Tab-separated table of C-alpha atoms in Angstrom:
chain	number	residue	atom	x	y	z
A	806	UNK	CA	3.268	3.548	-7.663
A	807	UNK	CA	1.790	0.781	-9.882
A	808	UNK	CA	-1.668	-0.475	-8.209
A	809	UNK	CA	-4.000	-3.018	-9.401
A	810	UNK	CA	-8.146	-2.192	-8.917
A	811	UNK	CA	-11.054	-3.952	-8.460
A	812	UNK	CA	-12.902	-2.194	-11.278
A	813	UNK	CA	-16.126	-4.070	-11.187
A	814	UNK	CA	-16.523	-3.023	-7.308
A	815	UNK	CA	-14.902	0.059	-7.722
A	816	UNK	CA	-17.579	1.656	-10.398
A	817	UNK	CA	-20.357	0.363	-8.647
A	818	UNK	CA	-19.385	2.424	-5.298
A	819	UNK	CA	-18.349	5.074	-7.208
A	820	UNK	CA	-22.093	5.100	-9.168
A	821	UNK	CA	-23.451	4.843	-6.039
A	822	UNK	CA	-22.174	7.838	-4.937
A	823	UNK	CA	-22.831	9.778	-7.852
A	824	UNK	CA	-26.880	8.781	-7.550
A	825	UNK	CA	-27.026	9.918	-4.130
A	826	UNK	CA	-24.901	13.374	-4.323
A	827	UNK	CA	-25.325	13.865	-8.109
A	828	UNK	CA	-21.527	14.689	-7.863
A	829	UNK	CA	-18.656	12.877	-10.154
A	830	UNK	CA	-16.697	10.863	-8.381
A	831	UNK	CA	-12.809	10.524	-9.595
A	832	UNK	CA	-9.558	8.100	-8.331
A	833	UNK	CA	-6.362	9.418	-9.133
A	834	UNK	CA	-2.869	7.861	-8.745
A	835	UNK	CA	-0.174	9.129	-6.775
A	836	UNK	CA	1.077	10.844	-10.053
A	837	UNK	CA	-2.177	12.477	-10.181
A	838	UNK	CA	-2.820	10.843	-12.969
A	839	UNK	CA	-7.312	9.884	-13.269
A	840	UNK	CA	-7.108	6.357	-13.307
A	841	UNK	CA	-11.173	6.317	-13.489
A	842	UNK	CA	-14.358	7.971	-12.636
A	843	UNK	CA	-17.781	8.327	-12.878
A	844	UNK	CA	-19.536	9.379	-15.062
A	845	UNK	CA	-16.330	9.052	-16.769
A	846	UNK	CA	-16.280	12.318	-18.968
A	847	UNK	CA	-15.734	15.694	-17.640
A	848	UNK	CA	-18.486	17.740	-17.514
A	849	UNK	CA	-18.418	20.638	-20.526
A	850	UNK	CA	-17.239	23.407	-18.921
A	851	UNK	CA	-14.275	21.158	-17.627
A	852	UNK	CA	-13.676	19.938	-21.104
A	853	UNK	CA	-13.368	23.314	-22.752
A	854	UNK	CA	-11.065	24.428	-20.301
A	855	UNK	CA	-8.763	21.918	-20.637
A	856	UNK	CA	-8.689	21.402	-24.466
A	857	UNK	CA	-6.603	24.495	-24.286
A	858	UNK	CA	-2.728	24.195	-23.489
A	859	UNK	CA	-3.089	27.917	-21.003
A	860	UNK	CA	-6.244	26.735	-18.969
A	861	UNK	CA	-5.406	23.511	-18.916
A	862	UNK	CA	-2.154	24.257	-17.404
A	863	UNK	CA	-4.316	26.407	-14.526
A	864	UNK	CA	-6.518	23.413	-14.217
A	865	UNK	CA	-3.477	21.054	-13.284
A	866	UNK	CA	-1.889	23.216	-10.744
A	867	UNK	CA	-5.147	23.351	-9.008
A	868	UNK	CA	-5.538	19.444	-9.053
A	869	UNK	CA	-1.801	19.148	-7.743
A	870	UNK	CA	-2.017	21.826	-5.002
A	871	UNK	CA	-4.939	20.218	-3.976
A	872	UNK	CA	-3.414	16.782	-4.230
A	873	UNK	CA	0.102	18.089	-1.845
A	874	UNK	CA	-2.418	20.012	0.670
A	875	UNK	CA	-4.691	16.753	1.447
A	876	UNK	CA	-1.053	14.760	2.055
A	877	UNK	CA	0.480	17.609	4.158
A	878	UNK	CA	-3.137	17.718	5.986
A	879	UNK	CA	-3.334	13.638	5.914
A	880	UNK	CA	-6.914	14.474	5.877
A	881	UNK	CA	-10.324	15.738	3.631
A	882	UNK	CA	-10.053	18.901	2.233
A	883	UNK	CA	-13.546	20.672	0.607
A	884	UNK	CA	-11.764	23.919	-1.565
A	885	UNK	CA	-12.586	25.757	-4.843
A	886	UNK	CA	-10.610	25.442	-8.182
A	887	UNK	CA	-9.422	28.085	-10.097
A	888	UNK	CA	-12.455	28.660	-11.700
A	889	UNK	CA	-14.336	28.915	-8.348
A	890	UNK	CA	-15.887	25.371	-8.315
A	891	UNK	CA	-16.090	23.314	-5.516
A	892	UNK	CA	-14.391	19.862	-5.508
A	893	UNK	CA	-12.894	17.995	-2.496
A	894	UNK	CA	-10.255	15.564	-2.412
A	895	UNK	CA	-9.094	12.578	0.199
A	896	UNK	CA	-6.017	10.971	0.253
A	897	UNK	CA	-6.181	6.554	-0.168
A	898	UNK	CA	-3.200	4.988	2.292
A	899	UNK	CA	-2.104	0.967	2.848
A	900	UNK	CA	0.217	0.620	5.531
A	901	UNK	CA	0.711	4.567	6.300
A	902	UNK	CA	1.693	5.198	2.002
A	903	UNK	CA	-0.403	6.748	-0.260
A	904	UNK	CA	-1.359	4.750	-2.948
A	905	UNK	CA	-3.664	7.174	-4.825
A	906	UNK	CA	-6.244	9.607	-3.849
A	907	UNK	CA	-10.002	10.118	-4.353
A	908	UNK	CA	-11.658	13.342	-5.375
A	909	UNK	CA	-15.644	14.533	-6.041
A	910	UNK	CA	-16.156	18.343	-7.650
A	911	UNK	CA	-17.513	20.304	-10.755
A	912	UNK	CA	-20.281	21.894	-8.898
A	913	UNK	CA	-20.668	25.089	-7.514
A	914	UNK	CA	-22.067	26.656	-3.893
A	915	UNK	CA	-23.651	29.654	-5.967
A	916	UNK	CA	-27.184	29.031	-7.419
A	917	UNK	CA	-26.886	32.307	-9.862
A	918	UNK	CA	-23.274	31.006	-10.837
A	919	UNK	CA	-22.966	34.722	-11.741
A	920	UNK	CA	-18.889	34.497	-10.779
A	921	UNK	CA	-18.562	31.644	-13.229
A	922	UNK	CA	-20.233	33.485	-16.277
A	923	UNK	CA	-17.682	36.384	-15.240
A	924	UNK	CA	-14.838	33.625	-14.949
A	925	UNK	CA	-15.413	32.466	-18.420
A	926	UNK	CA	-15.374	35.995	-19.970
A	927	UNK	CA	-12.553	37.250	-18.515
A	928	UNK	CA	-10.398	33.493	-20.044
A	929	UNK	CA	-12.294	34.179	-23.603
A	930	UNK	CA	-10.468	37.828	-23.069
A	931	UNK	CA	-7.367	36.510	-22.774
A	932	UNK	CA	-7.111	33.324	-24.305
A	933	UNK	CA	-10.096	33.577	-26.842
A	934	UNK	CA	-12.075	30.563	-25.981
A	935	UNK	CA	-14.790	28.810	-26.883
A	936	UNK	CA	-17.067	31.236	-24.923
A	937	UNK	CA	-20.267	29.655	-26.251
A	938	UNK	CA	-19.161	26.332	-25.129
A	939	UNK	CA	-18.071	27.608	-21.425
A	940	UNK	CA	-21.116	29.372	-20.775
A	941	UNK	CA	-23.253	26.284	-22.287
A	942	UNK	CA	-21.183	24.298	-19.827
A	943	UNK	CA	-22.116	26.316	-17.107
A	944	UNK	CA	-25.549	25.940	-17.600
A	945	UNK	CA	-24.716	22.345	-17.093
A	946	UNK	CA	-22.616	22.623	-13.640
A	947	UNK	CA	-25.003	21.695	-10.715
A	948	UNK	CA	-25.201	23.579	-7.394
A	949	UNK	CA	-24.964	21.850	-4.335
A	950	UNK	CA	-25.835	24.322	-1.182
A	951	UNK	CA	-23.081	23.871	1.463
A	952	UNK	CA	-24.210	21.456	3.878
A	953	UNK	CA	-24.950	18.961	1.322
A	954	UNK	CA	-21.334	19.104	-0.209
A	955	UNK	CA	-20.024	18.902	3.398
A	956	UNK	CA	-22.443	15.140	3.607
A	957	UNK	CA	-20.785	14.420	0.465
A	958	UNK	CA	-17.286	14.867	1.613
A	959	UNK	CA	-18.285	12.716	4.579
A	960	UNK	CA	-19.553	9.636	2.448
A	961	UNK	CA	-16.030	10.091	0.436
A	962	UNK	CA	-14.333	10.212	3.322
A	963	UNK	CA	-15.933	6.974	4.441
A	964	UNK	CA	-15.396	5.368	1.439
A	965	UNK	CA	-12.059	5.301	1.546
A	966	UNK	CA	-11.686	3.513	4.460
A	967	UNK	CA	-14.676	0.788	2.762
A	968	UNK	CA	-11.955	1.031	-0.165
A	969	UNK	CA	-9.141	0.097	1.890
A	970	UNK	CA	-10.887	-2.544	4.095
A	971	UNK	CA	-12.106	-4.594	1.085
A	972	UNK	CA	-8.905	-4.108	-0.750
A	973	UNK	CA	-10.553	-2.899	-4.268
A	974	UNK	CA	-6.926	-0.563	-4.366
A	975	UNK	CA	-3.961	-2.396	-3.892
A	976	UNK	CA	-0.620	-1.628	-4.176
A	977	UNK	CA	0.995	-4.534	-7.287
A	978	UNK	CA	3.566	-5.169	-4.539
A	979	UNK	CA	1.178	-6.376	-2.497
A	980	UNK	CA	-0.071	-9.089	-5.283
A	981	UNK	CA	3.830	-10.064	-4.767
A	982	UNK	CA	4.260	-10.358	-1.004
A	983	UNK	CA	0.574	-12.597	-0.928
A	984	UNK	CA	1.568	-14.766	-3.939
A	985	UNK	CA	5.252	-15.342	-2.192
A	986	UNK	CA	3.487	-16.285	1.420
A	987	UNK	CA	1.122	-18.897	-0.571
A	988	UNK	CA	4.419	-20.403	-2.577
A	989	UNK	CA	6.512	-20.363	0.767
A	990	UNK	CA	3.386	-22.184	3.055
A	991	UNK	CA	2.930	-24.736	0.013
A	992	UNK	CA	6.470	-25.457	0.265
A	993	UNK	CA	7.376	-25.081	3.947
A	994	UNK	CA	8.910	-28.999	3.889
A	995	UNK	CA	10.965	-28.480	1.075
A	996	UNK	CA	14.235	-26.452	0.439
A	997	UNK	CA	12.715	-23.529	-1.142
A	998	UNK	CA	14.813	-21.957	-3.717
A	999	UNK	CA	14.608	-18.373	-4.294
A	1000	UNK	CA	15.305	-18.154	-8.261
A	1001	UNK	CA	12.941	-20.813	-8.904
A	1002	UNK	CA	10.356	-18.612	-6.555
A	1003	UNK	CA	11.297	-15.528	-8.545
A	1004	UNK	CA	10.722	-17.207	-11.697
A	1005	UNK	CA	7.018	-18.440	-10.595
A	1006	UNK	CA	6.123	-14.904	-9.567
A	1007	UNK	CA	8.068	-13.049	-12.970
A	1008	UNK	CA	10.089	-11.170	-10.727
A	1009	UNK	CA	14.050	-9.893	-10.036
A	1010	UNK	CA	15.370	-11.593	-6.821
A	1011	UNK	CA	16.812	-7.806	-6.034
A	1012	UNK	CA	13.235	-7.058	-6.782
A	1013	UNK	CA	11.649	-9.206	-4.309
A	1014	UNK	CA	13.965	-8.324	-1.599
A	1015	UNK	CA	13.339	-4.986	-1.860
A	1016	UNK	CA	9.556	-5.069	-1.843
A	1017	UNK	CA	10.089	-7.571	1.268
A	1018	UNK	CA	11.905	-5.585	3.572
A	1019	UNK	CA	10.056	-2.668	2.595
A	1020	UNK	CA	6.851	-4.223	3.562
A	1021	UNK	CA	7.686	-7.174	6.208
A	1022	UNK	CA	11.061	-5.116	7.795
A	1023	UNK	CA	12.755	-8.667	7.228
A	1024	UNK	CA	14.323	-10.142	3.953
A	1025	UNK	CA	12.911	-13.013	2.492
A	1026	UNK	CA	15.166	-15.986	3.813
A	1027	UNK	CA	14.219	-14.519	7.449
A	1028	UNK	CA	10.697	-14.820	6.572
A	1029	UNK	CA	10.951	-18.514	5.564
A	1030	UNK	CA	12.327	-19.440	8.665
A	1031	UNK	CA	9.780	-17.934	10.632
A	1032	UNK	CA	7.137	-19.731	9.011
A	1033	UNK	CA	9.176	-22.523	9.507
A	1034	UNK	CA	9.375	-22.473	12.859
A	1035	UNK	CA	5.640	-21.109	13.526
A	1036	UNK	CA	5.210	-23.931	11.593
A	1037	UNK	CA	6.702	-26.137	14.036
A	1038	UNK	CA	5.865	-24.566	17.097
A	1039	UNK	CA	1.668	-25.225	16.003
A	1040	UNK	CA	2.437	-28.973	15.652
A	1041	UNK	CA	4.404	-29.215	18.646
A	1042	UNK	CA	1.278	-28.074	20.226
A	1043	UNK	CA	-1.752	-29.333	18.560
A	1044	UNK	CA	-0.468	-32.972	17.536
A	1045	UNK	CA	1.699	-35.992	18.907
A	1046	UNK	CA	3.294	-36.275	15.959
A	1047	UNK	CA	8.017	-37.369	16.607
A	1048	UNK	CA	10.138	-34.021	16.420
A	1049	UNK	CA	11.734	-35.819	13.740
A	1050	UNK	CA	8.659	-35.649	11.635
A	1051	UNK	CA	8.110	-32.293	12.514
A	1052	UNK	CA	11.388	-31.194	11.720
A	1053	UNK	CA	11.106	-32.859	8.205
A	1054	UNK	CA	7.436	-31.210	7.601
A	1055	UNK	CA	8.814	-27.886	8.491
A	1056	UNK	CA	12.128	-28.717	5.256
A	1057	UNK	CA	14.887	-29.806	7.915
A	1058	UNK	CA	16.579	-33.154	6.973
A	1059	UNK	CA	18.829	-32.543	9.957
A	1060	UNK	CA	16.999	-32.949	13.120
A	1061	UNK	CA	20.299	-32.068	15.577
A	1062	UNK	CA	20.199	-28.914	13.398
A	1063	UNK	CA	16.799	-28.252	13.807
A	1064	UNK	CA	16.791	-28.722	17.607
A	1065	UNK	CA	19.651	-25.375	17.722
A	1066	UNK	CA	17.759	-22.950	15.019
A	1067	UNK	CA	14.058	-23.930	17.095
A	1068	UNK	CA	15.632	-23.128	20.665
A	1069	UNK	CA	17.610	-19.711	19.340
A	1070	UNK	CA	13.637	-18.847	18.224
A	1071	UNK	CA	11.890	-20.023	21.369
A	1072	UNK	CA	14.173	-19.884	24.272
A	1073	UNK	CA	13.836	-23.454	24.737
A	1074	UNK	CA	14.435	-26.928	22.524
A	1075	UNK	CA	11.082	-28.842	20.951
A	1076	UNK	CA	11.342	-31.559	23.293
A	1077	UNK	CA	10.927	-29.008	26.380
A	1078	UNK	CA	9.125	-26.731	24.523
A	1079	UNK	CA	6.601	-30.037	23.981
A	1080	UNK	CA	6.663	-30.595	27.418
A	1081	UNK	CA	6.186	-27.527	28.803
């Protein structure tokens, strides 16, 4: 799923966090893809693992089990990589989809780290690593006791909702469906015509109804004439202005016409509606 990100607010939460917990903070798409993080580079223990093809392999499968467990949860999950670090990762949804997932981690719960010295000599075994660079690397990886990763995975947990709420993820579809409402309300009194529409927003007309129903459960032309008729229905209200004008302000020429589609809508015709 393509999104589009408020970078600019985006790092600054995400440096925020790191200051407080000390803990790199990571966005992923729904490919589990990073898409950005901070501080951006792995840490070295990280690194060296994964600039082998064999390790970096393990490393992946951990990410994506971790990634499928969080959906099939729906919720936080605080678990330990391969290599016994601790990382947590949260699922991001808009409208009950995921649209990418956020994850904290390289630190360990062990202040002697004496499993991950072990860890790194048993890979140099087997896949002759870098072992100077792993252990180095582990020097590097900072412990967190437990209660203070569980805080952290709180505050992640809460920023996705702060993510969500101020929109700094958003689905591109949704760039679509907000850029279509502003085009249709601009042009409520005129016959709107879809390719033209589709043209102004560089997309396919299949495209657009797609992304429509998807989102609104109605195609397009059935959203137009709701917002015509809402539309119409707030200036019968709010002003005294003729039904004919109405009509015309909400793109019918054909006030008869108008009359019929308003009263299959409403239950009633503008005039009574007016009244009423």
């Amino acid at each position: 799923m393509s999104i589009s990100l408020d970078k600019s607010q985006l790092e600054s939460l995400m440096k925020s966090f790191h200051i407080l917990s000390g803990i790199r903070f990571v966005l992923f798409d729904t490919d589990f893809k990073e898409i950005m993080a901070y501080p951006e580079d792995n840490c070295t223990f990280c690194k060296t693992m994964k600039s082998y093809p064999k390790t970096r392999r393990k490393c992946n499968y951990a990410d994506r089990r971790s990634f499928l467990e969080c959906e099939k949860q729906n919720s936080l999950i605080v678990y330990k990589c391969h290599a016994g670090l601790v990382e947590a990762v949260m699922p991001l949804h808009e409208n009950e989809k995921t649209i990418g997932y956020l994850m904290f981690g390289q630190i360990t719960d062990c202040p002697n780290k004496e499993h991950l010295y072990k860890y790194a000599e048993k890979l140099n075994e087997k896949y002759n690593l870098d072992i100077q660079n792993l252990n180095s690397g582990i020097n590097e990886i900072p412990y967190k006791e437990e209660q203070r990763i569980l805080a952290a995975a709180k505050i992640m947990e809460a920023c996705t909702s702060y993510i969500i709420y101020k929109e700094l993820i958003k689905p591109e579809h949704n760039k679509i469906i907000e850029s279509s409402k502003l085009y249709i309300e601009e042009h409520l009194n005129e016959e709107i015509n879809i390719e033209l529409l589709c043209c102004e927003l560089n997309v396919g007309r299949t495209k657009l109804y797609e992304i429509f129903r998807k989102n609104l459960n109605m195609g397009i032309s059935k959203y137009i004439l709701y917002r015509r008729m809402h539309k119409a229905k707030r200036l019968l209200k709010t002003t005294e202005l003729p039904i004919t004008e109405i009509a015309s302000l909400v793109g019918f020429s054909d006030y008869n016409y108008f009359s019929r589609v308003y009263k299959k809508f409403y239950g009633k015709s503008p005039r009574h509606y007016r009244k009423s």
